Coordinates of C-alpha atoms and ligand atoms in Angstrom, one line a residue:
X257 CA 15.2 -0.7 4.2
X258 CA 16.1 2.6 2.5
X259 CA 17.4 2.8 -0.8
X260 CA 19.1 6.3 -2.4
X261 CA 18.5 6.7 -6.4
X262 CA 21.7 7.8 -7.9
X263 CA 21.3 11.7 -7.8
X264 CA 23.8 12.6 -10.5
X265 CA 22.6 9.9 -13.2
X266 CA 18.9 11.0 -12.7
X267 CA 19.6 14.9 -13.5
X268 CA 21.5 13.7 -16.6
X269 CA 18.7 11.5 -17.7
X270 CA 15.9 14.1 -17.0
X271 CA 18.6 17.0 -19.2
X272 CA 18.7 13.9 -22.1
X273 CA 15.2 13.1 -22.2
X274 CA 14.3 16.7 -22.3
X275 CA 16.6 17.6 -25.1
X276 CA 14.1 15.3 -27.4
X277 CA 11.3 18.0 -28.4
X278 CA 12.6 20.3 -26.3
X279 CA 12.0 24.3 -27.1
X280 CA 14.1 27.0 -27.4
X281 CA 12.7 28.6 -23.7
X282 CA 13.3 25.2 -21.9
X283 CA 9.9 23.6 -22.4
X284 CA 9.0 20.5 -24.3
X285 CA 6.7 20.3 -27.8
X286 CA 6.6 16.4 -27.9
X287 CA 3.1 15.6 -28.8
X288 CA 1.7 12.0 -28.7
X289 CA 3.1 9.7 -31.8
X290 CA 4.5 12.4 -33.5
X291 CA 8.2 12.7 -35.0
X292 CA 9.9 13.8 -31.6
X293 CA 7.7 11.4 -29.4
X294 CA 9.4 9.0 -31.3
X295 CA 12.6 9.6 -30.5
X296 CA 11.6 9.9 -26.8
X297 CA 10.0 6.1 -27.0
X298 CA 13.7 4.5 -29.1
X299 CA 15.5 6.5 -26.2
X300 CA 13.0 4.6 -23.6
X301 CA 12.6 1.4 -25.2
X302 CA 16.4 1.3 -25.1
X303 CA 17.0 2.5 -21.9
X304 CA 15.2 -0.5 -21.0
X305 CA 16.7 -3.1 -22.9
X306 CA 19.6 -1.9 -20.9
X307 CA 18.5 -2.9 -17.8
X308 CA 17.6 -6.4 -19.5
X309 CA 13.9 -6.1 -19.1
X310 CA 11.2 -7.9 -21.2
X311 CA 10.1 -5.0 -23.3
X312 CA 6.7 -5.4 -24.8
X313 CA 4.2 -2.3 -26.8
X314 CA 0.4 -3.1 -26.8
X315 CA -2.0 -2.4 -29.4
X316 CA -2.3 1.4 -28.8
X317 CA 1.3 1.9 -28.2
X318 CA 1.7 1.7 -24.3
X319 CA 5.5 0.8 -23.5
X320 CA 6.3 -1.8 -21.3
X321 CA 9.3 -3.2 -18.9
X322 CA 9.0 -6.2 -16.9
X323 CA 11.2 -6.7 -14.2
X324 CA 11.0 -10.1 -12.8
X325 CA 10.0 -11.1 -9.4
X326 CA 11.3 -14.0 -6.7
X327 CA 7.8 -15.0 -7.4
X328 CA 5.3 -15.3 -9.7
X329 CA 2.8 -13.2 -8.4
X330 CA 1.0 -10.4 -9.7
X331 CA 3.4 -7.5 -10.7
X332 CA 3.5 -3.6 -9.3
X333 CA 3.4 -0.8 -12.2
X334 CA 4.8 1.8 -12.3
X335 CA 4.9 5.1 -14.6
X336 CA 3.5 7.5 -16.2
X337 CA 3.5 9.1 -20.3
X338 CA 6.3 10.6 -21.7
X339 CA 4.2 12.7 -24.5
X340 CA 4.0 16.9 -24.1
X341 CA 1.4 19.5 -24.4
X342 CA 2.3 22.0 -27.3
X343 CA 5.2 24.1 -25.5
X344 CA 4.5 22.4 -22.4
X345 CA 7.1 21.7 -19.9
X346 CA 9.8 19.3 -19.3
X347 CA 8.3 18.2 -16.3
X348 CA 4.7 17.0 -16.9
X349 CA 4.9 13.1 -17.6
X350 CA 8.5 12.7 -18.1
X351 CA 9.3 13.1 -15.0
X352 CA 7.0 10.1 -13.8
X353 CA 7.9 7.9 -16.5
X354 CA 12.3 8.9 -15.4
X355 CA 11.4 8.3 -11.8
X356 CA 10.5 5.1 -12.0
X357 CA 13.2 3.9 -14.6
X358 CA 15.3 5.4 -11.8
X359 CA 13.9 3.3 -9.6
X360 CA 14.7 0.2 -11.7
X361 CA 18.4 1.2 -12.4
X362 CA 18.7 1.6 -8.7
X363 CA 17.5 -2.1 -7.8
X364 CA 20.1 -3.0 -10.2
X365 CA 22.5 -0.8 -8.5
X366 CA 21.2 -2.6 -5.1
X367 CA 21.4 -6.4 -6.6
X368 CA 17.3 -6.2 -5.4
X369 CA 15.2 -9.1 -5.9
X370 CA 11.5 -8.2 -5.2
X371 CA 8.5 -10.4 -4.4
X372 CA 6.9 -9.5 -6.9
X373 CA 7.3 -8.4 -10.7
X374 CA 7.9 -4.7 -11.2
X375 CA 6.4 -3.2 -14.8
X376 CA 7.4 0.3 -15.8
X377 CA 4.7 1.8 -18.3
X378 CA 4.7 4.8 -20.6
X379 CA 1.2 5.2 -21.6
X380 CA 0.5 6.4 -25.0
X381 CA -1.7 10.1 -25.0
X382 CA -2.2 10.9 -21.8
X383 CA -2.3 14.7 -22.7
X384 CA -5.3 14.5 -24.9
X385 CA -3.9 17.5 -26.6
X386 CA -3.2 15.5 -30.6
X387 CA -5.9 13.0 -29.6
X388 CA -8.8 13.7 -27.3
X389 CA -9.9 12.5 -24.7
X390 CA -7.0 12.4 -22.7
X391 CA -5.6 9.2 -20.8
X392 CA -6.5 7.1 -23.6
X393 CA -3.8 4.4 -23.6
X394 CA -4.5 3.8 -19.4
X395 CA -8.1 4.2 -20.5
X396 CA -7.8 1.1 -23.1
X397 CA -5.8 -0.7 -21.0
X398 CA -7.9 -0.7 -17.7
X399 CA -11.3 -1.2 -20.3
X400 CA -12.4 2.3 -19.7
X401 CA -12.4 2.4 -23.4
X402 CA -12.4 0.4 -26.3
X403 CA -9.4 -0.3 -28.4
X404 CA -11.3 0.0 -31.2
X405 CA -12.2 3.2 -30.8
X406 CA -9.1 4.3 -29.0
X407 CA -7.2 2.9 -32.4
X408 CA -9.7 5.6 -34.6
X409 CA -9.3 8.8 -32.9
X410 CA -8.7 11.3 -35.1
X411 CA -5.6 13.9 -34.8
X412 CA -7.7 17.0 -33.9
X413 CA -4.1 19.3 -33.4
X414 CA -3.0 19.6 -37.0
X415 CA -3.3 16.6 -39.6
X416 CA -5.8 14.4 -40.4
X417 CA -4.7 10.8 -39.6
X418 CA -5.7 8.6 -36.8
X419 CA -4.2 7.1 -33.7
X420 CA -3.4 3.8 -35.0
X421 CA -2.0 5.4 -38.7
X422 CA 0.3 7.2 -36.5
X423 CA 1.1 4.1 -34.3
X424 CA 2.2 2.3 -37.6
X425 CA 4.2 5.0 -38.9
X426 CA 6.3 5.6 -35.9
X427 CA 6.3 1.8 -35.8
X428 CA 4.8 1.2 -32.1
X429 CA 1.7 -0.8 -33.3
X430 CA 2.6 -3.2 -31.0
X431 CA 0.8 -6.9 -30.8
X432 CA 0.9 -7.2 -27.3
X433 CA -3.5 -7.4 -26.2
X434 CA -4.0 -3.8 -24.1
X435 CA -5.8 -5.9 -21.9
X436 CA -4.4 -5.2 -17.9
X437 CA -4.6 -8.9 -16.7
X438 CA -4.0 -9.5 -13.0
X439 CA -2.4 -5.9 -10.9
X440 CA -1.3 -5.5 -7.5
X441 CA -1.0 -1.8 -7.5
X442 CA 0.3 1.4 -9.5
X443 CA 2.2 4.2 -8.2
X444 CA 2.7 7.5 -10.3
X445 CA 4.8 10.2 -9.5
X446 CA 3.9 13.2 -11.0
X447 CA 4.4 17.7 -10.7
X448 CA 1.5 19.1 -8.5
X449 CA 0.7 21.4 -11.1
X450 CA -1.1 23.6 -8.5
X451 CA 0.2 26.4 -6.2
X452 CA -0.3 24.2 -3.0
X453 CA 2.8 22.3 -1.8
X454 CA 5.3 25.3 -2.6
X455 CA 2.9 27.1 -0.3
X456 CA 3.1 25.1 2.4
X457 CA 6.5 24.2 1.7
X458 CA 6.3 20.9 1.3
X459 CA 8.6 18.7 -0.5
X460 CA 6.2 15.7 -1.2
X461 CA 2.2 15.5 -1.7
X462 CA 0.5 12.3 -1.3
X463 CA -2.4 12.5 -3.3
X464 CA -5.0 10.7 -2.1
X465 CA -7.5 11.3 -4.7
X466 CA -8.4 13.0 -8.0
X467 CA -10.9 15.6 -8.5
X468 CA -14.0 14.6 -10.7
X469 CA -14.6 16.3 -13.7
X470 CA -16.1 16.8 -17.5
X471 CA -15.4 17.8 -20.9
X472 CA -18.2 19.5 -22.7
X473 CA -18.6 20.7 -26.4
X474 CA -21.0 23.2 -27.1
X475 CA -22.3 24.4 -30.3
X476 CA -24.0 27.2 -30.6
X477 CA -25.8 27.9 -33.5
X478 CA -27.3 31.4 -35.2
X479 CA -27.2 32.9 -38.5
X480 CA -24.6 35.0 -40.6
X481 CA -25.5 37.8 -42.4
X482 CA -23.7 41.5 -43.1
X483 CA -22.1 42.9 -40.3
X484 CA -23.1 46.5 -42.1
X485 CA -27.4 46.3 -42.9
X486 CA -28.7 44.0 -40.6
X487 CA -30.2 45.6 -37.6
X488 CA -29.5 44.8 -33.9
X489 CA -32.8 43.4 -33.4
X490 CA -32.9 41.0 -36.2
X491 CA -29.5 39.4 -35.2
X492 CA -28.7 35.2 -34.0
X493 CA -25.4 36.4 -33.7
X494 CA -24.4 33.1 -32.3
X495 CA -21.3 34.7 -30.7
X496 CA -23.0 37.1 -28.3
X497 CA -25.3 34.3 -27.1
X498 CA -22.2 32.5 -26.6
X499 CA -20.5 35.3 -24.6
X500 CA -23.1 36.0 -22.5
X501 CA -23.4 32.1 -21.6
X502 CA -20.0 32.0 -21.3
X503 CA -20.0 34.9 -18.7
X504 CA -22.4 32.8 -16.5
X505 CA -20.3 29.6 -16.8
X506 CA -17.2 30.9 -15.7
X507 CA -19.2 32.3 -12.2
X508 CA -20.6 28.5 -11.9
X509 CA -17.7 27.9 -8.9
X510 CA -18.8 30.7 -7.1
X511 CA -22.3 30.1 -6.9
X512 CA -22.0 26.3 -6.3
X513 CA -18.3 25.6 -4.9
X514 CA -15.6 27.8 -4.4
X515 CA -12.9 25.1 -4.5
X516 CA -13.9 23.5 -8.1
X517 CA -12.9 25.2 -11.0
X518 CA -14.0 26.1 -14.8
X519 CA -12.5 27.0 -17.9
X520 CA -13.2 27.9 -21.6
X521 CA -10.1 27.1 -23.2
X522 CA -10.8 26.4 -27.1
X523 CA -13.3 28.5 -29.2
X524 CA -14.2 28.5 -32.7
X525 CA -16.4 30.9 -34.3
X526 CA -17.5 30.9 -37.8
X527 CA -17.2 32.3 -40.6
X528 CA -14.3 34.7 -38.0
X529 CA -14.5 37.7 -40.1
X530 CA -14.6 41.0 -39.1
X531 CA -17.6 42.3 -41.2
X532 CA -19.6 39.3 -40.6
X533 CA -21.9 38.1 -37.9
X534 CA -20.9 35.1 -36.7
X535 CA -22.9 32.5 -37.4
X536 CA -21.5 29.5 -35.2
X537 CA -20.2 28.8 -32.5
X538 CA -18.0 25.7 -31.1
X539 CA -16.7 26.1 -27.4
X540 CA -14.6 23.6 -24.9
X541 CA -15.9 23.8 -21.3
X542 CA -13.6 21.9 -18.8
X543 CA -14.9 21.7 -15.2
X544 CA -13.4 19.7 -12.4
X545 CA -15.0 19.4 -8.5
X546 CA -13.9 17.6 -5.4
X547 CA -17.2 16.2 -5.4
X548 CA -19.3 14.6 -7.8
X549 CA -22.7 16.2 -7.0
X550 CA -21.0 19.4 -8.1
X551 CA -20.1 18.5 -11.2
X552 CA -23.6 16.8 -11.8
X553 CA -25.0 20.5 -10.9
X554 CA -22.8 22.3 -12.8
X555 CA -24.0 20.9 -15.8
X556 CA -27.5 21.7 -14.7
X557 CA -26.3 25.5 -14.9
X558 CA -24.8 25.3 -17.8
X559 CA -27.6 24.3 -19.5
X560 CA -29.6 26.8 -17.7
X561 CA -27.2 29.5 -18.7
X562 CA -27.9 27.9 -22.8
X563 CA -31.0 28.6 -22.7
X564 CA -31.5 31.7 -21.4
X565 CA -29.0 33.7 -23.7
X566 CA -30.0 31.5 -26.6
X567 CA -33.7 32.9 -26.1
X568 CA -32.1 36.1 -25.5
X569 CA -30.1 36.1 -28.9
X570 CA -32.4 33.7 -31.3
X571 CA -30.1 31.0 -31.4
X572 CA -29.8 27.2 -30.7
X573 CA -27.1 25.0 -29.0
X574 CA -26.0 21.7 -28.7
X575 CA -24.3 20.0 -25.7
X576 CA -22.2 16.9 -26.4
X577 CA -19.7 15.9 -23.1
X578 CA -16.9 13.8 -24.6
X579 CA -15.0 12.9 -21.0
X580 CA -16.4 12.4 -17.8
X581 CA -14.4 11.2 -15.0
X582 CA -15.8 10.6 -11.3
X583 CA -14.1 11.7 -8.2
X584 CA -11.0 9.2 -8.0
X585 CA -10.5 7.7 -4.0
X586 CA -7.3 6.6 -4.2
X587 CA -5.8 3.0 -2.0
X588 CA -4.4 3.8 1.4
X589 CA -2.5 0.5 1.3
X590 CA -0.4 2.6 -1.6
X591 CA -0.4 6.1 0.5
X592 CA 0.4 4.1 3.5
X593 CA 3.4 2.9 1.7
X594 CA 3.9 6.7 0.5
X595 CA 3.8 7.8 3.9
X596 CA 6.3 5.5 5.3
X597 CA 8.9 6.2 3.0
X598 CA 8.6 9.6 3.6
X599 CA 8.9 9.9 6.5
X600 CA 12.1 7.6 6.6
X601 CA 13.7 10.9 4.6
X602 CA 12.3 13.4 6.6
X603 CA 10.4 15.2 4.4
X604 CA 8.1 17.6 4.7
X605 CA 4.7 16.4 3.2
X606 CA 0.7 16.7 3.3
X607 CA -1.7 15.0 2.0
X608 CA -3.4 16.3 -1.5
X609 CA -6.2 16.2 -3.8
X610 CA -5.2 16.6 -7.1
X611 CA -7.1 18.7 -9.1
X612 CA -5.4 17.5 -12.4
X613 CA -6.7 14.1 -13.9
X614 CA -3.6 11.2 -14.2
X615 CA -3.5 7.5 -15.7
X616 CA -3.8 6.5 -12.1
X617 CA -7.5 7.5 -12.7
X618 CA -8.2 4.6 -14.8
X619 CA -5.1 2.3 -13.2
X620 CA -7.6 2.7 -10.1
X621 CA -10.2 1.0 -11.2
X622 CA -8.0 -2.6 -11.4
X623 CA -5.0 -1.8 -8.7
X624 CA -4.3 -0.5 -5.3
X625 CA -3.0 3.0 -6.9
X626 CA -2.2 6.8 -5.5
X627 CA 0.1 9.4 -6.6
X628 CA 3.6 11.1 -5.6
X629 CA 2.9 15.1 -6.2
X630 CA 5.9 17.3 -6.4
X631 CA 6.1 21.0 -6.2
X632 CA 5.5 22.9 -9.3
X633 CA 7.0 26.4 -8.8
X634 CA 4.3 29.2 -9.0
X635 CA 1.8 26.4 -9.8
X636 CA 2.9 26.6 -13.5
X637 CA 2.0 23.7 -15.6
X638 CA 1.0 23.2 -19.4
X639 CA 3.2 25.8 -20.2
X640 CA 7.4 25.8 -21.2
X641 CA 7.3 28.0 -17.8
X642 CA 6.9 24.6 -16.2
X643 CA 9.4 24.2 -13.3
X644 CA 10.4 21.9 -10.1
X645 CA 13.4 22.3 -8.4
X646 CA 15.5 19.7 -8.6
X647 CA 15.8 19.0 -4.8
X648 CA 12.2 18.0 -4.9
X649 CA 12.9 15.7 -7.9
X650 CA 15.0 14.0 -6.2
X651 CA 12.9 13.8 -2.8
X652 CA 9.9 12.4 -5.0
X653 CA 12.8 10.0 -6.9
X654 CA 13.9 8.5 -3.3
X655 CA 10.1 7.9 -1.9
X656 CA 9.0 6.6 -5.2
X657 CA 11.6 4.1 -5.0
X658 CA 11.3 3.0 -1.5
X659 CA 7.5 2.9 -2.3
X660 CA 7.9 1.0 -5.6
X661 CA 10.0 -1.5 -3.0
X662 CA 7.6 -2.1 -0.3
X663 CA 4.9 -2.8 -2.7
X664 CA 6.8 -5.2 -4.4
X665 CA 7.5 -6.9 -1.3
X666 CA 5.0 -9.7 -0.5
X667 CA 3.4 -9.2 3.6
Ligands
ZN159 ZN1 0.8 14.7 -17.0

């Protein structure tokens, strides 16, 4: 059967939803547990109650929405996280999280009874921009990561508090156990945030897997003295070694793998004043790989690349990785099921890898999961230039839907 989402009620909810946090150049600054994200959950946690759900919030804050089954068997989820990069986009998360309450209001719509239970999740920090690592609250859930320490991550954006102070002042410390129990599958929907299916003009990606990838801190360490006296030669000026190192990381795809990708997003060099040599460094290094050989390697060079300019410049680093996620192979039960309801639209599709890291990484691990991708106009993502048209929204609404269905249906 083929069910059709209520096109006019999902635009409005998307334009509500992104009203909360949103910015004045149409993007979205709705970091995890903060004021606005707040707002975002109430407006959720309502919505839900409005489609008479059980409503339930773990320990780290994950949102819950059971939909009962004709059966007590084990339930489908489905979501994704309604928090924001800083001036991110309206698109990233939210629009995951709206499909599949979509999907729910249109079952009611429908009078459907499923097999099986239907849960939709917001999971708490998926952007790992207030709170690193990112995915934590799938990561806790699935057992990825302790609650523990999920609870006493520390707010590395701006303030000083941790996770679970943040939980209980927004007042979603929830006593529900983030343990996952018993899953049938997990289906996401989420923007491509890549250049790929607007190239090919395709409406719908059905991603199939997830990149592997790393997180890596390095400090690099020399010694500051007066910009002015001190000769060349009797420098550790910590932030040449680190630009030199840095020029070899960023080649790393080229040497090794032309289709991974590296970036040096976040540095920190100290004291950062103009007449002094910098005597410390602190730099992110985020590389992701089809293949986890490559990323194993890529390390190996990065290291290599350490080494040398830290001889070359009298200095001394330290490497710590604080993520690491293998390549993710997602279930073909759930792109079989993908594929079918696209088709039944006519929409033009391909398979994808997705290059960006989801919760359906760690909802992998104890479910039959896989992704929706939608296209993200001139691959922008992480930014308020964010953008799918709403045509494609609504293509990814409809075979989320009918994908959510035939999961929940027992064969
Ligand atoms: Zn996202």
């Amino acid at each position: 059967m083929d069910v059709q989402i209520d096109d006019e009620r999902f635009e409005r909810t998307v334009e509500a939803y992104s009203e909360i946090g949103g910015t004045e150049n149409g993007g979205l600054h709705r970091l995890a547990l903060t004021d606005s994200d707040k707002e975002a959950r109430d407006t959720f946690v309502n919505d839900l109650e409005a489609l008479d759900l059980d409503v339930s919030v773990d320990e780290v804050g994950n949102i819950f929405g059971r939909r009962d089954g004709a059966e007590d068997l084990a339930p489908v989820f489905i979501g994704s996280h309604l928090d924001s990069q800083p001036y991110g986009g309206r698109f990233d998360g939210q629009l995951g999280v709206l499909t599949a309450l979509e999907t729910l209001r249109t079952f009611d719509d429908h009078d459907i009874m499923t097999d099986r239970p239907v849960v939709i999740v917001n999971w708490t920090n998926e952007e790992g921009a207030r709170f690193a690592p990112a995915l934590l609250g799938s990561s806790a859930f699935t057992g990825r990561a302790s609650v523990e320490e999920t609870l006493s991550t520390p707010d590395e954006y701006e303030g000083t508090v941790t996770l679970e102070e943040e939980l209980e002042r927004i007042g979603y410390d929830g006593d529900r156990p983030c343990t996952a129990g018993d899953i049938h599958s997990y289906l996401e929907l989420h923007i491509e945030c890549g250049p790929e299916l607007e190239a090919n003009g395709n409406s719908i990606g059905i991603a199939d897997a997830i990149y592997a990838s790393t997180w890596l801190e390095v400090t690099v360490r020399g010694q500051s003295k007066h910009a002015g006296p001190t000769p060349m030669e009797d420098r550790q000026d910590a932030f040449a070694a680190t630009s030199e190192a840095v020029r070899d990381i960023l080649s790393i795809p080229d040497r090794l793998d032309d289709e991974s990708v590296v970036t040096v997003g976040e540095v920190h060099v100290s004291p950062n004043k103009r007449n002094i040599i910098p005597g410390e460094v602190t730099f992110s290094i985020d590389f992701r790989s089809g293949s986890d050989t490559v990323v194993t390697e890529a390390k190996n060079e990065v290291e290599r690349a350490l080494t040398a300019s830290c001889r070359n410049h009298g200095t001394e680093y330290d490497i710590a990785e604080i993520m690491a996620k293998d390549r993710t192979d997602f279930s073909s039960i759930v792109t079989d099921a993908i594929e079918d309801a696209t088709n039944s639209f006519d929409y033009p599709y391909q398979y994808i890898e997705s290059v960006a890291g989801h919760d359906a990484m760690p909802m992998n691990d104890i479910a039959e999961s896989a992704m929706i991708l939608v296209p993200s106009v001139g691959g922008e993502c992480h930014s308020e230039n964010e953008f799918t048209r709403m045509d494609d929204c609504l293509a990814g609404a409809n075979v989320f839907a009918n994908t959510t269905y035939t999961l929940a249906t027992k064969r």
